[in-house]
mmCIF file of C-alpha atoms in Angstrom:
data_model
loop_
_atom_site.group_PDB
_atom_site.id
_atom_site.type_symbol
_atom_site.label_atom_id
_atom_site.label_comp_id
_atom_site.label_asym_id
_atom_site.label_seq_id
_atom_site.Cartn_x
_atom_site.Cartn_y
_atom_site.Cartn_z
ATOM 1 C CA UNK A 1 76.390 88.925 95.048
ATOM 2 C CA UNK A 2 77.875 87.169 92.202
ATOM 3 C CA UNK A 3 76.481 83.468 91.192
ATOM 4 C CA UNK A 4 80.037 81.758 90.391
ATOM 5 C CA UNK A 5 83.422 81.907 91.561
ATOM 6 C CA UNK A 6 86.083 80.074 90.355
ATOM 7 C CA UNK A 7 90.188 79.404 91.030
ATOM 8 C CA UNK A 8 91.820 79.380 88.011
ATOM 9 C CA UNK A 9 95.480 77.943 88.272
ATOM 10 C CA UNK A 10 98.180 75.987 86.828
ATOM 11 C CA UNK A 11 97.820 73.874 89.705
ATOM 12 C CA UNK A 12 95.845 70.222 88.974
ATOM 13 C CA UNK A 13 92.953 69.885 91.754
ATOM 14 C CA UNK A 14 94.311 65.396 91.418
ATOM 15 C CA UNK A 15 97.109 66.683 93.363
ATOM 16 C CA UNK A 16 95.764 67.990 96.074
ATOM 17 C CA UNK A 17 95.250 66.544 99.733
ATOM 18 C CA UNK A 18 91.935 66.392 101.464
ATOM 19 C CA UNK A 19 92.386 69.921 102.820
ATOM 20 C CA UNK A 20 93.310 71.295 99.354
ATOM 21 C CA UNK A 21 96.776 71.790 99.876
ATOM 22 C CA UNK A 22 98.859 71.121 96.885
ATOM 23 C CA UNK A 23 101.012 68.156 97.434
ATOM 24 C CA UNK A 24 104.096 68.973 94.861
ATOM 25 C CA UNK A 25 106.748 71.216 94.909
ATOM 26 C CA UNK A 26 105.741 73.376 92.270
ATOM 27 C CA UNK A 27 107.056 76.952 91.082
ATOM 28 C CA UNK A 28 104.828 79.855 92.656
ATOM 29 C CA UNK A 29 106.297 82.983 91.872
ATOM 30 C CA UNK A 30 107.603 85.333 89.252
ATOM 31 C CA UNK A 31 110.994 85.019 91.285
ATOM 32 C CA UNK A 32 111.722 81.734 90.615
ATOM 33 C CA UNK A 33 112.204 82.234 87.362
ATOM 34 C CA UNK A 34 115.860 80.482 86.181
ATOM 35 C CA UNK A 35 116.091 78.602 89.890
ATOM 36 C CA UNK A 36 112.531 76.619 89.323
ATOM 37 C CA UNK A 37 110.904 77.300 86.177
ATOM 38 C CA UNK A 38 112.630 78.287 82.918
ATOM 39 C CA UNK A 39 111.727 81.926 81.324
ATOM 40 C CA UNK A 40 109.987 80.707 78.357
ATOM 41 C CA UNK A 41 108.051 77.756 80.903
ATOM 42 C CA UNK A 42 106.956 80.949 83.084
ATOM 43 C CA UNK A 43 106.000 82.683 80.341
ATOM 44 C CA UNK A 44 104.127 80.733 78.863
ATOM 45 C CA UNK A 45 102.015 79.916 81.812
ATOM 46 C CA UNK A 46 101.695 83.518 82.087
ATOM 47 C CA UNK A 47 100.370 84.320 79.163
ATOM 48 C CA UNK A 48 98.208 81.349 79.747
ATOM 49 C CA UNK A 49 96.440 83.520 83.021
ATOM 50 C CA UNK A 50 95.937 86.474 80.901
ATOM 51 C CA UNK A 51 93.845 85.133 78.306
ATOM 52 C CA UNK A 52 92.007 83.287 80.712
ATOM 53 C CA UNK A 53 90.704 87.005 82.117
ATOM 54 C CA UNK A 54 90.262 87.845 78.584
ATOM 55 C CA UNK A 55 87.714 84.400 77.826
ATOM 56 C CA UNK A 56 85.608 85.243 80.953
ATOM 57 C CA UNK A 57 85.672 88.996 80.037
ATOM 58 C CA UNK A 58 84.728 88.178 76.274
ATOM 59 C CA UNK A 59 81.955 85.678 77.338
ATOM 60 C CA UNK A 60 80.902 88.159 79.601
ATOM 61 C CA UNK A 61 80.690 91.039 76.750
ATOM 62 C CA UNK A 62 82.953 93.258 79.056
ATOM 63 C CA UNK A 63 85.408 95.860 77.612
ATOM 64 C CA UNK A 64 85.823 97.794 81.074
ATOM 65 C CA UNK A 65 86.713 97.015 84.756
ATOM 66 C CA UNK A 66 87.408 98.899 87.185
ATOM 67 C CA UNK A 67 90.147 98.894 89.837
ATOM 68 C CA UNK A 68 88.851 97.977 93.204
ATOM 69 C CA UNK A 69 91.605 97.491 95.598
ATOM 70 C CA UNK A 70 95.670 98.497 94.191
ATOM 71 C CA UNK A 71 99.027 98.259 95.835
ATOM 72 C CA UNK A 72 101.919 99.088 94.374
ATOM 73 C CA UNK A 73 105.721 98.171 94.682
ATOM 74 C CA UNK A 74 108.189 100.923 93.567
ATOM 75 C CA UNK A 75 110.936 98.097 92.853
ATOM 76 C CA UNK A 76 109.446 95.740 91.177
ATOM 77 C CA UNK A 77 107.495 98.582 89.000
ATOM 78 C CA UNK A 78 111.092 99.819 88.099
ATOM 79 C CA UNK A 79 112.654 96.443 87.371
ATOM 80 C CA UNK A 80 109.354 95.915 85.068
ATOM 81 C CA UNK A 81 109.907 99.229 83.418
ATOM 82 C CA UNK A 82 106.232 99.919 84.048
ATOM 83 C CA UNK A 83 106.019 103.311 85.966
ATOM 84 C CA UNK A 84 104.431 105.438 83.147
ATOM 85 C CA UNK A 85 101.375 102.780 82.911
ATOM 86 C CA UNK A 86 101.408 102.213 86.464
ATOM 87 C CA UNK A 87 101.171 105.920 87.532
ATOM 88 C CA UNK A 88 97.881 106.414 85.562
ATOM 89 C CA UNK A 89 95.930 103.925 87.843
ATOM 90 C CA UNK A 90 94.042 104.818 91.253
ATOM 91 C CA UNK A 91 91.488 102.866 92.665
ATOM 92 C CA UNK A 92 87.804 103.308 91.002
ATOM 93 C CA UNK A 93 89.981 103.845 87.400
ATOM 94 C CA UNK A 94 88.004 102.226 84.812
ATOM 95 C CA UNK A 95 90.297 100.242 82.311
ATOM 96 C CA UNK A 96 90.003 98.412 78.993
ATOM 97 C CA UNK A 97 90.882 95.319 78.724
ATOM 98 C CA UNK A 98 94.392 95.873 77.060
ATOM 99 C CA UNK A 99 95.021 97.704 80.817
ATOM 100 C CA UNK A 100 93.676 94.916 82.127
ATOM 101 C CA UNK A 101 96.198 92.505 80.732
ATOM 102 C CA UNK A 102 98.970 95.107 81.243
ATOM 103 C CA UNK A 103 97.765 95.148 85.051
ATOM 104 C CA UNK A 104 97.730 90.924 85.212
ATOM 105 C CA UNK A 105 101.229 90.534 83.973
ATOM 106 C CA UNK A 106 102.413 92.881 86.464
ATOM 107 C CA UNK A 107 100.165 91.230 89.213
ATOM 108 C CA UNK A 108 101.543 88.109 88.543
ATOM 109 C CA UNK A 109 105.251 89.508 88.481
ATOM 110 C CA UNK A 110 104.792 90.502 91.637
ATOM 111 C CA UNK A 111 105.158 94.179 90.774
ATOM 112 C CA UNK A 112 101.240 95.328 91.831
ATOM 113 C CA UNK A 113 98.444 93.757 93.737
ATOM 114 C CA UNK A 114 94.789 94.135 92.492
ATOM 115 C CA UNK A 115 91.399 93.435 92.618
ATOM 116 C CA UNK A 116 89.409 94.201 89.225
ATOM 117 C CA UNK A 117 85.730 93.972 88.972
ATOM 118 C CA UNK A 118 82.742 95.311 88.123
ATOM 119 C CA UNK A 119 80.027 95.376 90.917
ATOM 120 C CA UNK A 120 77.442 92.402 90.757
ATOM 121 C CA UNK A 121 79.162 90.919 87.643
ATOM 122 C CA UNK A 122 82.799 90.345 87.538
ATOM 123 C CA UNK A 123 85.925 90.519 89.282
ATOM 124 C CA UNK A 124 89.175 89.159 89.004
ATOM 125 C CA UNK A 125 90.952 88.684 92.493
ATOM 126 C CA UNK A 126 94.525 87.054 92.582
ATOM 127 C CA UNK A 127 96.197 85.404 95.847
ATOM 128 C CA UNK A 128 99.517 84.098 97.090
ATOM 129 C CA UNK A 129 101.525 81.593 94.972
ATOM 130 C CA UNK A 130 100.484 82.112 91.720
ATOM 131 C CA UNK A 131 96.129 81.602 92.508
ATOM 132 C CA UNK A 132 93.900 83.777 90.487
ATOM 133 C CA UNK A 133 89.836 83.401 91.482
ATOM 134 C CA UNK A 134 87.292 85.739 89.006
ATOM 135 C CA UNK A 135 83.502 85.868 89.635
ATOM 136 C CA UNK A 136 80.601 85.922 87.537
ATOM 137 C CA UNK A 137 76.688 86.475 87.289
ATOM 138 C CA UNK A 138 76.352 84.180 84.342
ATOM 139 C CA UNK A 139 78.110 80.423 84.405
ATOM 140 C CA UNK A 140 80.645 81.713 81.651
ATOM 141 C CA UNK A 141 80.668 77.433 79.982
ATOM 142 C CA UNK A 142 82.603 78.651 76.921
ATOM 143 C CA UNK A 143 85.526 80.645 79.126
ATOM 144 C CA UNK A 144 85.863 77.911 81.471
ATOM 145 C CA UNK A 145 86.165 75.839 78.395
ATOM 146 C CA UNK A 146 88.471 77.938 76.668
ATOM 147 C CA UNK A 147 90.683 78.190 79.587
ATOM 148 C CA UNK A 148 90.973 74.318 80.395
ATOM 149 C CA UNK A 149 92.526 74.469 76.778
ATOM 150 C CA UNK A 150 94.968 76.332 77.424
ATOM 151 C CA UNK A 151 96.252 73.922 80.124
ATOM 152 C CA UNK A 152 95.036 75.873 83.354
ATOM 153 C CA UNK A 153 91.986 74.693 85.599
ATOM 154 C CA UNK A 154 89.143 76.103 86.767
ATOM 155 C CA UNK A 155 87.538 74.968 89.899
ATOM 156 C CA UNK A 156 84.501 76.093 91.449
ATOM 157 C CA UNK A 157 85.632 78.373 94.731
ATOM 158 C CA UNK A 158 84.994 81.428 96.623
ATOM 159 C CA UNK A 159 87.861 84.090 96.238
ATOM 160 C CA UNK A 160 88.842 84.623 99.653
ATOM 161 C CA UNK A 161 89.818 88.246 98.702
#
């Protein structure tokens, strides 16, 4: 069982109501892009996620996760021109951390669903409108740091995946 869990979003916890809902209408989705949130806006917050898996798996020392749970949507894996990469993944796949970002960008477009982790000392779990959680044995105080900077927050919470 890991010691912390965190949700790491673009979404800030002021705005929330006492149930944790978030109270504005906000962009949640990689297809919203050009209706709700510009390209470069979306991409930028994207980019944003991905290095914020990179800080906790560089405070952590970790070059390798492994795939724990993996859905895949033909479509979207087309429209992402990602069917080579995604066709060498199956669940228990080890993968660096260059995968790893490969594998978040496509998570977040909608295109796969994963869970990444490494038993009793990392994961990285994401949810429904744009909510990523990762878990850690160790209190990770420079990756939570680094990712406030990048404008994201981290709040302490149990991934309900």
């Amino acid at each position: 069982m890991l010691l912390n869990s965190w949700r790491v979003t673009k979404y800030n916890p002021l705005h929330r109501n006492n149930e944790g809902s978030y109270l504005y209408d906000d962009w949640t989705s990689f297809h919203e892009v050009g209706n709700k949130v510009s390209l470069s806006d979306y991409l930028r917050i994207e980019e944003a996620y991905i290095q914020a898996i990179g800080a906790f798996m560089n405070d952590m020392n970790i070059n390798t996760v492994y795939i724990h749970a993996l859905e895949l949507s033909s479509n979207e894996i087309q429209i992402q021109h990602a069917s080579d990469f995604t066709s060498n993944l199956w669940i228990g796949k080890g993968i660096s951390i260059e995968e790893v970002k490969e594998l978040a960008k496509l998570t977040l477009r909608e295109a796969v669903w994963c869970k990444l982790g490494i038993k009793n000392l990392f994961f990285v779990h994401f949810g429904y409108d744009y909510y990523m959680y990762i878990g850690t044995n160790s209190n990770c105080h420079g990756a939570r740091k680094s990712v406030k900077s990048l404008g994201l927050y981290v709040e302490e919470f149990e991934s309900p995946y």
